[in-house]
Short mmCIF file of C-alpha atoms and ligand atoms in Angstrom, two decimals:
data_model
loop_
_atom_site.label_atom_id
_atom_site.label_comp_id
_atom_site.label_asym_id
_atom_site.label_seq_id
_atom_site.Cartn_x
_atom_site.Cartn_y
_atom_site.Cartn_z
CA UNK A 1 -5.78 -12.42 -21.10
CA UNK A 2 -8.55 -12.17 -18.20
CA UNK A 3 -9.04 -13.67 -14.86
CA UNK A 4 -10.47 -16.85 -15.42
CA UNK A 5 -12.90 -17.32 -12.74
CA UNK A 6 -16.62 -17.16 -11.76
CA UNK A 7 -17.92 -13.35 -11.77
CA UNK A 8 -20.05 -13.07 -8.16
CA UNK A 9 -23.18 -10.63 -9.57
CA UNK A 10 -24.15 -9.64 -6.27
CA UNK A 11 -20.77 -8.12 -5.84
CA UNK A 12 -20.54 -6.78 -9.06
CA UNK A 13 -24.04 -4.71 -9.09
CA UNK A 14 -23.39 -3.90 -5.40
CA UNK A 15 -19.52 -2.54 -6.41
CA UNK A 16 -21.37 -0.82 -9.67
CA UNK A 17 -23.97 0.93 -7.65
CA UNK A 18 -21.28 2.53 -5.26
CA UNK A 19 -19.23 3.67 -7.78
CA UNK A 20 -22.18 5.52 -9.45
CA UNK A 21 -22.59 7.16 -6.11
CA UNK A 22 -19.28 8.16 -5.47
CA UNK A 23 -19.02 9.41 -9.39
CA UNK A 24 -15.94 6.84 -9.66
CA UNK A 25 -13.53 9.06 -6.55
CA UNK A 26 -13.47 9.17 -3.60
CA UNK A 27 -14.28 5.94 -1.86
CA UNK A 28 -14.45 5.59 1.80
CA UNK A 29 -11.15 4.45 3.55
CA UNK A 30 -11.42 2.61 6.40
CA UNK A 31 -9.33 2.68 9.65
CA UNK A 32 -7.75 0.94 12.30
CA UNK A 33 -10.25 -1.15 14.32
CA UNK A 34 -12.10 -2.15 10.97
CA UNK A 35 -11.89 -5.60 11.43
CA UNK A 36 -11.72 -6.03 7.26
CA UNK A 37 -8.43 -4.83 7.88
CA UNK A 38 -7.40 -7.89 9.91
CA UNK A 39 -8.80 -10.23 7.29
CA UNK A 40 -6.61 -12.66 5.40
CA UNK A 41 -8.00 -11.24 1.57
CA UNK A 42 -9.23 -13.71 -0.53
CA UNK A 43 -7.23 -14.18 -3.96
CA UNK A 44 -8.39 -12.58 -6.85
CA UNK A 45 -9.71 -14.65 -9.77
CA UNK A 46 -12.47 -12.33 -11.78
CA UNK A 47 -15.38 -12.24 -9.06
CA UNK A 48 -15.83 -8.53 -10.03
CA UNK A 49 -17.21 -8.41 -13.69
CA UNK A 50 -14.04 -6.59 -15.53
CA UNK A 51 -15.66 -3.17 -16.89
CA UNK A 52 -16.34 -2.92 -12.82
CA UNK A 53 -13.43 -4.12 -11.70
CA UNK A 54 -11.53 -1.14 -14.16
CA UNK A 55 -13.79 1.53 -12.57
CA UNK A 56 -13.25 0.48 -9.29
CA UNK A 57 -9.10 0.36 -10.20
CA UNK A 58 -9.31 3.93 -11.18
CA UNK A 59 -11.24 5.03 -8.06
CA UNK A 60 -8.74 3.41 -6.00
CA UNK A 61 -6.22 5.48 -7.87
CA UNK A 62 -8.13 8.75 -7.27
CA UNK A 63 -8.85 8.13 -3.74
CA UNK A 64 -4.91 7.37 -3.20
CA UNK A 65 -3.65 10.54 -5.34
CA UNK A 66 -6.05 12.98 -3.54
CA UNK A 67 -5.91 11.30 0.21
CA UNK A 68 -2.78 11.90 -0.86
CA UNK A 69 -1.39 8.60 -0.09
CA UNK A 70 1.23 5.91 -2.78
CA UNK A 71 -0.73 2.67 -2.22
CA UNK A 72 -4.23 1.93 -1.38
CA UNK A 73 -5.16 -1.96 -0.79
CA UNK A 74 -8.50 -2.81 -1.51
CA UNK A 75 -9.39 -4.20 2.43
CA UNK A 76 -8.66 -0.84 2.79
CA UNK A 77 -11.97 0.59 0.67
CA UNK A 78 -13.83 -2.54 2.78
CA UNK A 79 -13.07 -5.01 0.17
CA UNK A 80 -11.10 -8.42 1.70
CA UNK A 81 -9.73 -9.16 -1.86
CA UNK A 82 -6.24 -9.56 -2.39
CA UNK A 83 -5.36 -6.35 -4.59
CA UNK A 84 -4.02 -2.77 -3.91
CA UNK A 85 -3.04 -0.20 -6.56
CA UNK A 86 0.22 1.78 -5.93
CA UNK A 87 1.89 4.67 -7.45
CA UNK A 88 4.92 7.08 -6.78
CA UNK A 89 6.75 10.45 -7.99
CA UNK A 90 8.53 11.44 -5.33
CA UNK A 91 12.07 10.94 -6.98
CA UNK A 92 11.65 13.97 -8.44
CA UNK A 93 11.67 16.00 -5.62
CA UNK A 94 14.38 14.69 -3.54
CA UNK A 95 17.50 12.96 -5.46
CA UNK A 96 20.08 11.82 -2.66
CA UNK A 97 17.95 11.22 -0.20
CA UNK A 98 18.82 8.01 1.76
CA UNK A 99 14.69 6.39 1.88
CA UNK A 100 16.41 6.00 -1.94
CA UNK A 101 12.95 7.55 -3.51
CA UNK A 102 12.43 5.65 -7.33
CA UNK A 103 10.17 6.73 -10.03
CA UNK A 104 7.20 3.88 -9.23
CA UNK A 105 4.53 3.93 -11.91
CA UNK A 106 1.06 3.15 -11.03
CA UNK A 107 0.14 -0.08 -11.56
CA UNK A 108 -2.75 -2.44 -10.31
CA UNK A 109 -1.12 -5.40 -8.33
CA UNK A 110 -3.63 -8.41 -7.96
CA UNK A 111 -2.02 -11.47 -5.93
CA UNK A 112 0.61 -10.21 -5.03
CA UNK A 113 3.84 -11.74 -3.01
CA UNK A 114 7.17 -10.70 -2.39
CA UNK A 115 10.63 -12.44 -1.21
CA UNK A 116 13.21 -10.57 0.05
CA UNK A 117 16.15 -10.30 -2.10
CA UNK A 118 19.44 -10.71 0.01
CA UNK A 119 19.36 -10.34 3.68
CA UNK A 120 19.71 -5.80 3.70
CA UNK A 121 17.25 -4.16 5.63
CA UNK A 122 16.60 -0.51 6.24
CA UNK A 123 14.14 1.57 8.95
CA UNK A 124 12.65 4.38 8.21
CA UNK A 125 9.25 6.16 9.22
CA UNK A 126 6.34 4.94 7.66
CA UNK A 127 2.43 6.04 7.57
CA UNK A 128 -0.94 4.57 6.37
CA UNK A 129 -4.16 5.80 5.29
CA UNK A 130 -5.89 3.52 7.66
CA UNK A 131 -4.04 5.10 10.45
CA UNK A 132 -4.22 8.52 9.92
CA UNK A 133 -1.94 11.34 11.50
CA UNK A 134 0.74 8.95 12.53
CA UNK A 135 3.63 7.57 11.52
CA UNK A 136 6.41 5.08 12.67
CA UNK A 137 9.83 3.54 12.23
CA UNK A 138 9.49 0.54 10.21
CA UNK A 139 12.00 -1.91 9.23
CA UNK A 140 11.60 -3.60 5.96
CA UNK A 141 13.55 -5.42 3.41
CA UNK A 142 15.67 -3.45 1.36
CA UNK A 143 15.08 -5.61 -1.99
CA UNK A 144 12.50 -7.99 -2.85
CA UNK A 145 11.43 -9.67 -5.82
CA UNK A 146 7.84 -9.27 -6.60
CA UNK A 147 5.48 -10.96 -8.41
CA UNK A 148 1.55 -10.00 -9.07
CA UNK A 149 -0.84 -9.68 -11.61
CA UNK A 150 -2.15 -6.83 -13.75
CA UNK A 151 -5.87 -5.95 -14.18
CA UNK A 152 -5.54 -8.01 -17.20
CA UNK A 153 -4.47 -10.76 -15.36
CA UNK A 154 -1.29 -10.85 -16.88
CA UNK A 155 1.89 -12.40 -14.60
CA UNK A 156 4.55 -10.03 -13.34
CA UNK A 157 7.63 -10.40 -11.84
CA UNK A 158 10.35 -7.38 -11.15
CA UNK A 159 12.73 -6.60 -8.78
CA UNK A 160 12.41 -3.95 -6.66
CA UNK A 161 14.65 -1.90 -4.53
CA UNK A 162 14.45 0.66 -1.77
CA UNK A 163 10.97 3.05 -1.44
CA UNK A 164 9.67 1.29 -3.76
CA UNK A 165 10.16 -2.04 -2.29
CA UNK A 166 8.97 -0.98 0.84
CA UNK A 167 5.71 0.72 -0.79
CA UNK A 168 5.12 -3.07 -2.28
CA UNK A 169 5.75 -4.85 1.27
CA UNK A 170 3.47 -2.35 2.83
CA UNK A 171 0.42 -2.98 0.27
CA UNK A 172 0.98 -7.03 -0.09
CA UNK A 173 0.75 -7.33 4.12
CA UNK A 174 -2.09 -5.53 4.05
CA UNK A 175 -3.63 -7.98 2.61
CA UNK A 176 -2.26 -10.64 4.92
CA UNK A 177 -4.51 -8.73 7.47
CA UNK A 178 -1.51 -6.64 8.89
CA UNK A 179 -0.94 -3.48 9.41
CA UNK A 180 2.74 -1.53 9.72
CA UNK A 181 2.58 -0.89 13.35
CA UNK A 182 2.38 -4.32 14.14
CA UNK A 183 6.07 -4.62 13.23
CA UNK A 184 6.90 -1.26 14.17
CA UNK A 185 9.27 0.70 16.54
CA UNK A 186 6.49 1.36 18.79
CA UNK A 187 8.25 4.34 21.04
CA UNK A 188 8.58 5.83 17.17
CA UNK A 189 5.12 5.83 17.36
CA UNK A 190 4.76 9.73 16.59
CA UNK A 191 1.64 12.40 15.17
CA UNK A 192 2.28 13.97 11.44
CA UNK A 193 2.76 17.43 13.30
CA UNK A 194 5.19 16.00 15.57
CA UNK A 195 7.07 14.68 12.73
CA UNK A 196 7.17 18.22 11.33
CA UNK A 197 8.17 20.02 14.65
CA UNK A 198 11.09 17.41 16.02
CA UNK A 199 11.96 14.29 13.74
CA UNK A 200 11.64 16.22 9.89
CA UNK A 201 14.87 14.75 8.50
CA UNK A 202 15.32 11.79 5.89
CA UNK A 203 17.06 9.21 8.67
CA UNK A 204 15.41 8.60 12.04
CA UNK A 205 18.66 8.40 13.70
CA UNK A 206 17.97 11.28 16.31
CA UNK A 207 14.28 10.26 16.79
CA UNK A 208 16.04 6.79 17.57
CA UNK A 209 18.70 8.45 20.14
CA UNK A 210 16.29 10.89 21.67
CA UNK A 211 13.35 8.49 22.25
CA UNK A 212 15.23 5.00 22.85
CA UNK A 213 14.15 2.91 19.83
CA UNK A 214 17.03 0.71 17.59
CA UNK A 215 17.00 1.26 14.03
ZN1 ZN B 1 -1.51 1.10 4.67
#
């Protein structure tokens, strides 16, 4: 299977030229006040030739593993196309834990959507790579069902629940143009260190109490 559309050639050489520059890592991640990132992303249907479109998939990959980060949408690299590549181990590390953590394998998702799957909700604090050093109380659906393609352009549709799930919601609105902390619990609003030094537990209960934000 492949994506069955036109291939754009400017794009292509252009994407191919970049990548050759940046050895296939580290791309450039863009933040807040890009406008790109307030773009509605144009669905996916082959405009980057596919041996490109791979290299540039992998690069995403890199640049999310080392930023470190567990999604990475491509408006986010400057591109307003709807895909995002997303990945996460955490489970590993912290069984119990009530952000309910799931083994999420990497995969490229191209088009992708999501429903919410029964009404449940949960908030927790949330970051993004476009909006570095801060993170925010978030609420999101609990479980969604998901659809998207692969970099083969092959259909998917799973269910997905918890961390996961909210990895997915994150990714997919970015490519509606939106950010997380446009839904946010904006007196959550809070700096990585300050996370560390007053609010480094799993719930964000006493951040909620202490600073007067409903969760
Ligand atoms: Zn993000």
């Amino acid at each position: 299977m492949a994506f069955p559309g036109q291939q754009d050639r400017r794009l292509t050489l252009a994407l191919a030229k970049e990548l050759r520059r940046t050895h296939g890592r580290h791309l450039d991640i863009v933040e807040v006040g890009n406008p790109v990132l307030r773009t509605q992303a144009r669905p996916y249907h082959g405009q980057i030739g596919a041996p490109v479109f791979h290299k540039l998939l992998d690069a995403m990959r890199s640049t999310m593993l080392d930023a470190p980060g567990v999604g990475l949408a491509a408006p986010q690299i400057g591109l307003p196309f709807a895909f995002a590549v997303v990945e996460d181990h955490t489970s590993k590390e912290l069984e119990g834990d009530p952000r309910e953590f799931d083994e999420f394998p990497f995969h490229a998702i191209i088009n992708p959507k999501y429903e919410p799957a029964g009404d449940r909700t949960a908030s927790f604090y949330e970051g993004c790579l476009s909006v570095p050093g801060m993170e925010a109380v978030r609420r999101r659906w609990l479980d969604i069902v998901a659809t998207w393609q692969d970099e083969n352009g092959r259909s998917h549709e799973q269910k997905l629940h918890g961390w996961p799930a909210r990895i997915f919601q994150h990714e997919t609105d970015h490519l509606d143009g939106e950010l997380y902390i446009d839904k946010c619990e904006i007196r959550s609003l809070s700096t990585d260190d300050n996370i560390d030094e007053y609010w480094d537990s799993p719930s964000p209960s006493d951040a909620a109490e202490a600073m007067g934000f409903k969760i």
